[in-house]
Short mmCIF file of C-alpha atoms in Angstrom, two decimals:
data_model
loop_
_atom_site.label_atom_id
_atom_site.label_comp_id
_atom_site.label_asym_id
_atom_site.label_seq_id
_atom_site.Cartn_x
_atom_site.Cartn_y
_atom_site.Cartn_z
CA UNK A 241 88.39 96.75 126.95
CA UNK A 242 89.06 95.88 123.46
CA UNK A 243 90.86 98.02 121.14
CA UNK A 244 89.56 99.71 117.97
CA UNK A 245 92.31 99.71 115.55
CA UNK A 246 90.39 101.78 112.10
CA UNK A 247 92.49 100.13 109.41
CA UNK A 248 92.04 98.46 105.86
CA UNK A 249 94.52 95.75 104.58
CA UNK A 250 96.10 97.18 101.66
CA UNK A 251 97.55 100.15 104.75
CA UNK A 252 101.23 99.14 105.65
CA UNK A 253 100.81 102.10 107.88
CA UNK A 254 97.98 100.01 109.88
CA UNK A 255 99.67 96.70 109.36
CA UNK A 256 102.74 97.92 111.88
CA UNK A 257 100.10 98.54 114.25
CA UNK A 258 97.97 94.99 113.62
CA UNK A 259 100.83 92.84 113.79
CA UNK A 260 102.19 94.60 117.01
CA UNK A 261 98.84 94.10 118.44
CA UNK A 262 98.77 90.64 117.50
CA UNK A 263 102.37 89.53 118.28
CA UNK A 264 101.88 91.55 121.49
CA UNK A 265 98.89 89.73 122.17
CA UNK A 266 96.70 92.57 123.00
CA UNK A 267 92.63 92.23 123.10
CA UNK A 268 91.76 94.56 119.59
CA UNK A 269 89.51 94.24 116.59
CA UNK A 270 89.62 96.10 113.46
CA UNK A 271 87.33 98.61 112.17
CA UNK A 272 87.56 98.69 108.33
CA UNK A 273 88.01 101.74 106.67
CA UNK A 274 86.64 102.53 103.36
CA UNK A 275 89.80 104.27 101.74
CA UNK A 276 89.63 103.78 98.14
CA UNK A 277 85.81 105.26 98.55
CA UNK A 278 87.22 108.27 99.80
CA UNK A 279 86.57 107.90 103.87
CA UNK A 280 89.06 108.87 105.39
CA UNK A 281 89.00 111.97 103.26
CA UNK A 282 84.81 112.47 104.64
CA UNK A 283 84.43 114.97 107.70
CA UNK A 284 83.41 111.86 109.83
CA UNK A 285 86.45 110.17 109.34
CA UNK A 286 88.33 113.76 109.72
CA UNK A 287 86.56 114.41 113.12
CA UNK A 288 88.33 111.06 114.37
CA UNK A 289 91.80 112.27 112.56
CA UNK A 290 92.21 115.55 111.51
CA UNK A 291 95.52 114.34 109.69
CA UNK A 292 92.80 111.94 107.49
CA UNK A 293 94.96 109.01 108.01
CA UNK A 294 95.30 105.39 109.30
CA UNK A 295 95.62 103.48 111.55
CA UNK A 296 94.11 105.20 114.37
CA UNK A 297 93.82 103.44 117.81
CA UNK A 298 90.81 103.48 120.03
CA UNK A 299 91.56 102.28 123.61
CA UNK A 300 89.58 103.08 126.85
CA UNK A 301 88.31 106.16 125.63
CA UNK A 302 91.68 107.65 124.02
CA UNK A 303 92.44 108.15 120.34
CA UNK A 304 96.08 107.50 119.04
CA UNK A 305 97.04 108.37 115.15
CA UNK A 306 100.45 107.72 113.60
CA UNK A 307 102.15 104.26 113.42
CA UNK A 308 104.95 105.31 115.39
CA UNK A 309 102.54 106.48 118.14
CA UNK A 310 100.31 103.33 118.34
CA UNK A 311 103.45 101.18 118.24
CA UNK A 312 105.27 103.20 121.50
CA UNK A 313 101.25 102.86 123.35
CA UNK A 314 101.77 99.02 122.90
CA UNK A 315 104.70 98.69 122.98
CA UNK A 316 104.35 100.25 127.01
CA UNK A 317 101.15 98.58 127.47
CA UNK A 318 102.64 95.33 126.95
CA UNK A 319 105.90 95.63 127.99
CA UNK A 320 106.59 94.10 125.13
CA UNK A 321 108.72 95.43 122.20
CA UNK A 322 109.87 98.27 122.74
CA UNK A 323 113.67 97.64 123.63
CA UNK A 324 115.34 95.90 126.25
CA UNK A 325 117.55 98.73 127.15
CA UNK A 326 117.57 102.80 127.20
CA UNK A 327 119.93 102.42 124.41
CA UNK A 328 118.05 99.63 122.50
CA UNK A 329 114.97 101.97 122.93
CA UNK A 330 116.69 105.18 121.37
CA UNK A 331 117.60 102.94 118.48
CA UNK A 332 113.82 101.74 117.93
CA UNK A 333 113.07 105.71 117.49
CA UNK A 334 115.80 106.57 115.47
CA UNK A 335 114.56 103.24 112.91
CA UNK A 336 110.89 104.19 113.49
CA UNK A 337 112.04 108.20 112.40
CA UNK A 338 113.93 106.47 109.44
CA UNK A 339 111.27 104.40 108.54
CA UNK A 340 108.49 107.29 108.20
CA UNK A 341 110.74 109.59 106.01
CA UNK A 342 112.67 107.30 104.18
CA UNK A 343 111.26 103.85 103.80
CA UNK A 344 107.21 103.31 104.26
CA UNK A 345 106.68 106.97 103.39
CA UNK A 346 107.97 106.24 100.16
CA UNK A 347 106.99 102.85 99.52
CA UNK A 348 103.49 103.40 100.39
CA UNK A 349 103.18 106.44 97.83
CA UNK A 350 104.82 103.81 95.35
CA UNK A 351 102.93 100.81 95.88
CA UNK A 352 99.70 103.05 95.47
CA UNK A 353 100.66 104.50 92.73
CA UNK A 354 101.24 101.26 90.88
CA UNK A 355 98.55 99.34 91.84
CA UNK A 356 96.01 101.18 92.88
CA UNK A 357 95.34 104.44 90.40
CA UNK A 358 93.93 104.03 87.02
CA UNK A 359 96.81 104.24 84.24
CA UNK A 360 95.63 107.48 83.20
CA UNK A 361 95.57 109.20 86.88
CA UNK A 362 99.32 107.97 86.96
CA UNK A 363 101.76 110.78 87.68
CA UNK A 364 104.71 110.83 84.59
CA UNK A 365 108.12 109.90 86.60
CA UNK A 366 107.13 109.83 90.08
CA UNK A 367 107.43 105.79 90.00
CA UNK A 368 111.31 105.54 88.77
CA UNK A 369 112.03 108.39 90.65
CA UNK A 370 110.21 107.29 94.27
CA UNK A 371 111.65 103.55 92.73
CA UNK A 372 115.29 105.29 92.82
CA UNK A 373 115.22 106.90 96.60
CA UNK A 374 114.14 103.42 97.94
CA UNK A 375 117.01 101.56 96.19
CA UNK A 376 118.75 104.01 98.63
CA UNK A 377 116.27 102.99 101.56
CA UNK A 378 116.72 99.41 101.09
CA UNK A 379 120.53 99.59 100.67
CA UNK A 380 120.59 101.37 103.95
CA UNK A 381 118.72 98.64 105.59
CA UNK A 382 119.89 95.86 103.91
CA UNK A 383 123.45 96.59 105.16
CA UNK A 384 122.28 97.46 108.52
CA UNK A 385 121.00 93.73 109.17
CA UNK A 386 123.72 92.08 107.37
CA UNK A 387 125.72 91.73 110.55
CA UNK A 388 122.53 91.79 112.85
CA UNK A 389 119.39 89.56 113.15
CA UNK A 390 116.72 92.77 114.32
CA UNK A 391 117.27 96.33 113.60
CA UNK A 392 117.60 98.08 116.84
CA UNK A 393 117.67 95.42 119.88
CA UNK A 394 119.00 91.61 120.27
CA UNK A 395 114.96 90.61 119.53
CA UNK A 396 112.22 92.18 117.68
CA UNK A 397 110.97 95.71 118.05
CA UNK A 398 107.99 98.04 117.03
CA UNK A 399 111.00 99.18 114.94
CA UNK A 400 111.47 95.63 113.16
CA UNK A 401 107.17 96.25 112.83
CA UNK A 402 107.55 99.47 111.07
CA UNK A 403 110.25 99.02 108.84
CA UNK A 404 108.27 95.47 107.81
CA UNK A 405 104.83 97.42 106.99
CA UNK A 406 104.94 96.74 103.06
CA UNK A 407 107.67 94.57 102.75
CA UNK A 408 105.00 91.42 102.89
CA UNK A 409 102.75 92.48 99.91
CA UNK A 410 102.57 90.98 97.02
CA UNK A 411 101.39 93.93 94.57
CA UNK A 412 104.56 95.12 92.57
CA UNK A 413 106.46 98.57 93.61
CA UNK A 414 110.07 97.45 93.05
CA UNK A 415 111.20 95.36 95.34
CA UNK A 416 112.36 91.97 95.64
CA UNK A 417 112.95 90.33 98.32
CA UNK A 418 115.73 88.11 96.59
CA UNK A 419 117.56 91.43 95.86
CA UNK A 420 117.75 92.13 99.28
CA UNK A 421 119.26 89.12 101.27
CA UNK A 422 119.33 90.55 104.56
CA UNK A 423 116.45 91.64 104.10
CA UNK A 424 114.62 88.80 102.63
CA UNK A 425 116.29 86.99 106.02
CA UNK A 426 114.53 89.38 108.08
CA UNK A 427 112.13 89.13 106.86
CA UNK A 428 111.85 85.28 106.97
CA UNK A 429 112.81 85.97 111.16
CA UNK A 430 109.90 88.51 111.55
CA UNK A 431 106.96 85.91 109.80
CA UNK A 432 108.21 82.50 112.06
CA UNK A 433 107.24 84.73 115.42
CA UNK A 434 104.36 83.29 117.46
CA UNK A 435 101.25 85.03 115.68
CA UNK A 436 102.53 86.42 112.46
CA UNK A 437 100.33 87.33 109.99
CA UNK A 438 100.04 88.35 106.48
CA UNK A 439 98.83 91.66 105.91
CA UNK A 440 95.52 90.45 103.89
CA UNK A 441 94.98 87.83 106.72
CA UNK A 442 95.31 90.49 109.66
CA UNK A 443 93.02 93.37 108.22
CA UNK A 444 89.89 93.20 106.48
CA UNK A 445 89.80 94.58 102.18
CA UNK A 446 92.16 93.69 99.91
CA UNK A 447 92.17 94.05 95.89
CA UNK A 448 90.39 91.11 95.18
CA UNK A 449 87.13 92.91 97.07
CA UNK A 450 88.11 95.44 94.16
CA UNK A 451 88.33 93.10 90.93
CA UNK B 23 131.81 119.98 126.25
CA UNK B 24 130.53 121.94 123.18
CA UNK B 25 128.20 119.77 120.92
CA UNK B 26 129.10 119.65 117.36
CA UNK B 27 126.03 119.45 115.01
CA UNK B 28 126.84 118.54 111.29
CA UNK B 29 124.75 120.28 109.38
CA UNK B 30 124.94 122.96 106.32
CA UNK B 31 122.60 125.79 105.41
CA UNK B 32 120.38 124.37 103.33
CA UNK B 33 119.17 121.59 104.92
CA UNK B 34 116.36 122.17 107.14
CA UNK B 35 116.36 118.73 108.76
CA UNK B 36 119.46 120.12 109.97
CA UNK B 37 117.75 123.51 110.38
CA UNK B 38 115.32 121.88 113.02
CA UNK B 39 118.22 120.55 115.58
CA UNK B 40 120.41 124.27 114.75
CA UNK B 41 117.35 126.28 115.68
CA UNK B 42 116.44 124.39 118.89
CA UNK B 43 120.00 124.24 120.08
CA UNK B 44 120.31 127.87 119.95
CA UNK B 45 116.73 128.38 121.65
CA UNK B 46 117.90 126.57 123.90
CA UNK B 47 121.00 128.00 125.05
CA UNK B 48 122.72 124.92 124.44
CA UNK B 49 126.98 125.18 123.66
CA UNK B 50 127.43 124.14 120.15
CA UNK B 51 129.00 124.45 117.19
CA UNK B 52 128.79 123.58 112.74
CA UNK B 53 130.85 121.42 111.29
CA UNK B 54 130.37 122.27 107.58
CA UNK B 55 129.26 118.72 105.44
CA UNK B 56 129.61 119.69 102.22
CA UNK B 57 126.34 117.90 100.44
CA UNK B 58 126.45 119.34 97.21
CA UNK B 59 130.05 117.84 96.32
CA UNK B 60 128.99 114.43 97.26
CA UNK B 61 130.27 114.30 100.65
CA UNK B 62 127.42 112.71 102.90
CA UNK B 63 127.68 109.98 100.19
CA UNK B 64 131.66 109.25 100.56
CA UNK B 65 132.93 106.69 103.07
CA UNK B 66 134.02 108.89 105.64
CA UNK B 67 130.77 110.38 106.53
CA UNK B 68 128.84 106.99 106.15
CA UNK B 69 131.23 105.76 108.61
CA UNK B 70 129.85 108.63 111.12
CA UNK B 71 126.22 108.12 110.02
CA UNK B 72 125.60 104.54 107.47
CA UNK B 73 122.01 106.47 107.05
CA UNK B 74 123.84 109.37 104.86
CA UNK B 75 122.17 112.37 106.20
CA UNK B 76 122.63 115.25 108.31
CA UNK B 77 122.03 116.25 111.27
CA UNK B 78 124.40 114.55 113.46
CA UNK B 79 124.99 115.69 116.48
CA UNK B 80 128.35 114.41 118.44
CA UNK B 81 128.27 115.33 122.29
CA UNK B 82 130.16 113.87 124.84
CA UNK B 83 131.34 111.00 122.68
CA UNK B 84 127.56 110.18 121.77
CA UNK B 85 126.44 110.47 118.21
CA UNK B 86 122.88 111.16 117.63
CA UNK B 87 121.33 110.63 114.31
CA UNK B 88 117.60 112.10 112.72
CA UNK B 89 116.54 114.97 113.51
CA UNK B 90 113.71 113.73 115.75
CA UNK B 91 116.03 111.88 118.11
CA UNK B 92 117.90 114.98 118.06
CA UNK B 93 115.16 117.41 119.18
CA UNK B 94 114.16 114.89 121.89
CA UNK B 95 117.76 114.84 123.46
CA UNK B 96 118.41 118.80 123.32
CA UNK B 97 114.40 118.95 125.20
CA UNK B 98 115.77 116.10 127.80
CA UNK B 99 119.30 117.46 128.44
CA UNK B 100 118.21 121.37 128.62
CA UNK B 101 114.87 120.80 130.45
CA UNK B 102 112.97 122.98 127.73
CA UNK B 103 110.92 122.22 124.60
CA UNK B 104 109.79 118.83 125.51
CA UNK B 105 106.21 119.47 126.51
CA UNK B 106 105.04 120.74 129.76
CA UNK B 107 103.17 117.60 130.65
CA UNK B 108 102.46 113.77 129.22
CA UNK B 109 99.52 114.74 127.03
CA UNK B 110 101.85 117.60 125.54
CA UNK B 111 104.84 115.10 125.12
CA UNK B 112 102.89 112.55 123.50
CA UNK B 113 101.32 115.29 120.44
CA UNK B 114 105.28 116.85 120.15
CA UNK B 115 106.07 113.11 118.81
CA UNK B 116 102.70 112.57 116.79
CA UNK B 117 103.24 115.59 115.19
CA UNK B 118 107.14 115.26 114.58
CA UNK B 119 106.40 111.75 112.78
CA UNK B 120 103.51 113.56 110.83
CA UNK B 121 106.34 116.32 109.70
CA UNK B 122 108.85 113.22 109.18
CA UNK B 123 106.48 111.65 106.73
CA UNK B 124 104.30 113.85 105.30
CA UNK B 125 105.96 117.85 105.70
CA UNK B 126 109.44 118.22 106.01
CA UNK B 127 109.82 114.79 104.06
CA UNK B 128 108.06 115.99 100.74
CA UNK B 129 109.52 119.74 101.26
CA UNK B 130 112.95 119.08 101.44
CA UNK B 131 113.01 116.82 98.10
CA UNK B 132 110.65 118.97 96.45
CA UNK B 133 112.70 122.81 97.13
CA UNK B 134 115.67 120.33 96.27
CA UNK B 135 114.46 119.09 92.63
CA UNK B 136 113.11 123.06 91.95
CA UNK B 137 116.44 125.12 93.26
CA UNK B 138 119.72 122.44 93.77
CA UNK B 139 119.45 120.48 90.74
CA UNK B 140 120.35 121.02 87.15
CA UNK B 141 117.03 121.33 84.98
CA UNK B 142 118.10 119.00 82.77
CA UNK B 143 118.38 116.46 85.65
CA UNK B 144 114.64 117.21 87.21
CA UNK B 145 112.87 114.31 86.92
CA UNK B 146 109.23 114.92 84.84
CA UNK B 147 106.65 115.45 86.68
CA UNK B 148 107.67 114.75 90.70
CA UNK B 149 107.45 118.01 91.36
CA UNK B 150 103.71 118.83 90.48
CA UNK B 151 102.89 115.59 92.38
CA UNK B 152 105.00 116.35 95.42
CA UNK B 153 103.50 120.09 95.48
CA UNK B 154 100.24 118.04 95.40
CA UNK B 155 100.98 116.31 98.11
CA UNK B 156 102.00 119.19 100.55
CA UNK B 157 99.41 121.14 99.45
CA UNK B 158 97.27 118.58 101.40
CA UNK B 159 100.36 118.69 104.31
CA UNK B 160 99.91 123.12 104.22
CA UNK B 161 96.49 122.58 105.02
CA UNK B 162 96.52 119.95 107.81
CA UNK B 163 98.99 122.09 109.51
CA UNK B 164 97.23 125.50 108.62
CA UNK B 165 94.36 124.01 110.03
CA UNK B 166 95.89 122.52 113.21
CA UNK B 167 96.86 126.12 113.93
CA UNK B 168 93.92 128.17 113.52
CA UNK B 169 92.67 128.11 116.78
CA UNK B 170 96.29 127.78 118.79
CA UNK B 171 99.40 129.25 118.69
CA UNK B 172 101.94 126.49 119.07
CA UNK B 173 101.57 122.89 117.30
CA UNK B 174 101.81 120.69 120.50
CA UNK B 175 101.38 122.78 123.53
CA UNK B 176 100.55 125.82 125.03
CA UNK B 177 104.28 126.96 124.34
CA UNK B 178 106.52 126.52 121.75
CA UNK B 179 107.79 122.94 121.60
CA UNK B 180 110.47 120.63 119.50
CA UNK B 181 107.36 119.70 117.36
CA UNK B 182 107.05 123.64 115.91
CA UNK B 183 111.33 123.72 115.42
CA UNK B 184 110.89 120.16 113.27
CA UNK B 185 107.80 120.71 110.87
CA UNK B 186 109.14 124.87 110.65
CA UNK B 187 112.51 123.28 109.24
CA UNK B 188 111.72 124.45 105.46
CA UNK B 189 109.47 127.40 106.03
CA UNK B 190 111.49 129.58 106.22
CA UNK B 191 114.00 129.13 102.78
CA UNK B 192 113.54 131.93 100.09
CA UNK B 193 114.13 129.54 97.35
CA UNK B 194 110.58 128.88 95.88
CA UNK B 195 109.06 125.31 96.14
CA UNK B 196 105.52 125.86 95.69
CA UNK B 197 104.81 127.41 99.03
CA UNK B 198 103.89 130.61 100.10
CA UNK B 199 103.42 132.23 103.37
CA UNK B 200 100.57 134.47 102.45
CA UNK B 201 98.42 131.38 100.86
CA UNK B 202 98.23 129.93 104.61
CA UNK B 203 97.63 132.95 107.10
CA UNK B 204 97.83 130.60 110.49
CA UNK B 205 101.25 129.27 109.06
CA UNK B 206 102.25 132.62 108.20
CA UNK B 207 101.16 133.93 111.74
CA UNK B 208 103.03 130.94 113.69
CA UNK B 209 106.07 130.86 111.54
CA UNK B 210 106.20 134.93 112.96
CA UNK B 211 105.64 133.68 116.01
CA UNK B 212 108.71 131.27 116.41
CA UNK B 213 110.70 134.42 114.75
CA UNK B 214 110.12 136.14 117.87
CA UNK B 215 111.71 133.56 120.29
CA UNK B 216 114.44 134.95 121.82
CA UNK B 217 117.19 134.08 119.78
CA UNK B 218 115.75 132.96 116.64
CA UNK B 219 117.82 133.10 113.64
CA UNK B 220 117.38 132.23 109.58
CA UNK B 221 118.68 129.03 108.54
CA UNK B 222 121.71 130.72 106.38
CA UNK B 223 122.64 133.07 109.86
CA UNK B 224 122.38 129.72 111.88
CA UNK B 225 124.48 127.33 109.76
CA UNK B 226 127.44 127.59 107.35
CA UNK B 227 126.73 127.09 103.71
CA UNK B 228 123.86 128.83 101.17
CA UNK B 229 123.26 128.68 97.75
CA UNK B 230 125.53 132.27 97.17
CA UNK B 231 128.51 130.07 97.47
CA UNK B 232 127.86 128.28 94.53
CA UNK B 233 126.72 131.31 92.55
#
């Protein structure tokens, strides 16, 4: 049966999910969420998630919320991705862990705030500050895939799909890819695999429906 | 062989793997990193964990690293915490990637910025926004619990030791038990597990030794 994945394309959070999907080749569609008109904060959206977030995965009946817990579901239902080895596989957590504290959690919050509030709704010194944490982040993984061409196996991982989920968009938060030349290389690795698609081209609304 | 977790008292990601150790009846022991003089930054700690933080836990010549991977190797190796069946396991990680990003995440950096740094240092304005932002965390979770006693199954589970990790500090970052009464009634609850201790009684290191 085909998936559900509730998303909207601006969500890094629901692009890790997408792209595993895709590169996974698994049979799923997307349902578009109405975020910036307040959905997922609506009681019919809460009924589905109670944590009022996306993505969230609908497969044969079952209902799967956080990134990291729709990546692991496909990553099993595929056989695909998820680490070739016990030890590969403990890695993928530990990035995926990472990832949700340090890296997307952050950059997400960043991104949004940025691009996506009105000037005047714009918290005073949350951007330089949020901007100086993920200098840490990126160092971190930057020098982790300097020796190393995917983060936590010899090939890709739901980890290397995490870690990627706003690295691709083109709205300013502070990074630059050519700042980060592991990175950017990565990065590069990740977008030549069989399927690989932007964000905007996986997930229906960007901010041009917006302008 | 006795584990060695390094941790220090104020950190409640290291809280999270002290607390379930000891539930647990696992052998293990502190080693004191002393944060607040730089040393989780300094090459001899990166070299023990390149991500910077604590907890790290070194058993048997393995070294485990976040807090999540943590929890799930103390529920494998002792048999308890884990979830008493697949449904169970699978909420204890939804719910420990929820605390990773949206809970313990925010707390941490927000009771930071209010108690650990000098005012003159606090960045303007993070603080209302992060207190914004777990107010919305507070009531996903208070919510969650008002009609069970334990976040992930029907007995307490690695997924109430991570997201309790900074509920129990007395330094004030914009939380208070009384404001969330199923919080307040499930942080009680863990209290009463055999064995429970504070973070300062669990770990060395509080904010009295920098008085």
């Amino acid at each position: 049966m085909t998936a559900q994945l509730y998303c909207f394309g601006e969500s890094g959070n629901a692009y890790k999910a997408a792209l595993a999907l895709t590169l996974a080749g698994a049979d799923w569609q997307p349902v578009f969420v109405d975020f910036f008109n307040g959905e997922t904060r609506g009681p019919a959206f809460r009924a589905i998630n109670p944590m009022g977030e996306v993505p969230v995965l609908v497969e044969d009946g079952e209902v799967l919320t956080q990134s990291g817990m729709i990546l692991d579901h496909i990553a099993r239902k595929t056989g695909r991705f998820g680490g070739s080895t016990p030890a590969a596989q403990q890695e993928v957590w530990r990035w995926v862990l990472w990832d949700n504290h340090k890296l997307s959690g952050q950059a997400g919050t960043c991104r949004f705030l940025m691009n996506f509030l009105s000037a005047e709704k714009r918290p005073e010194g949350v951007i330089p500050f949020l901007q100086g944490r993920l200098k840490a982040a990126y160092t971190v993984l930057n020098d982790h895939l300097a020796q190393r061409d995917w983060i936590a196996d010899t090939g890709p991982t739901i980890a290397d799909f995490s870690c990627c989920g706003y690295l691709y968009y083109p709205e300013p938060f502070g990074f630059t890819r050519a700042d980060w030349p592991h990175i950017d290389r990565w990065l590069g690795r990740i977008a030549t695999l069989p399927g690989w698609k932007h964000p905007y081209d996986l997930m229906p609304g960007n901010p041009s429906d917006r302008a």
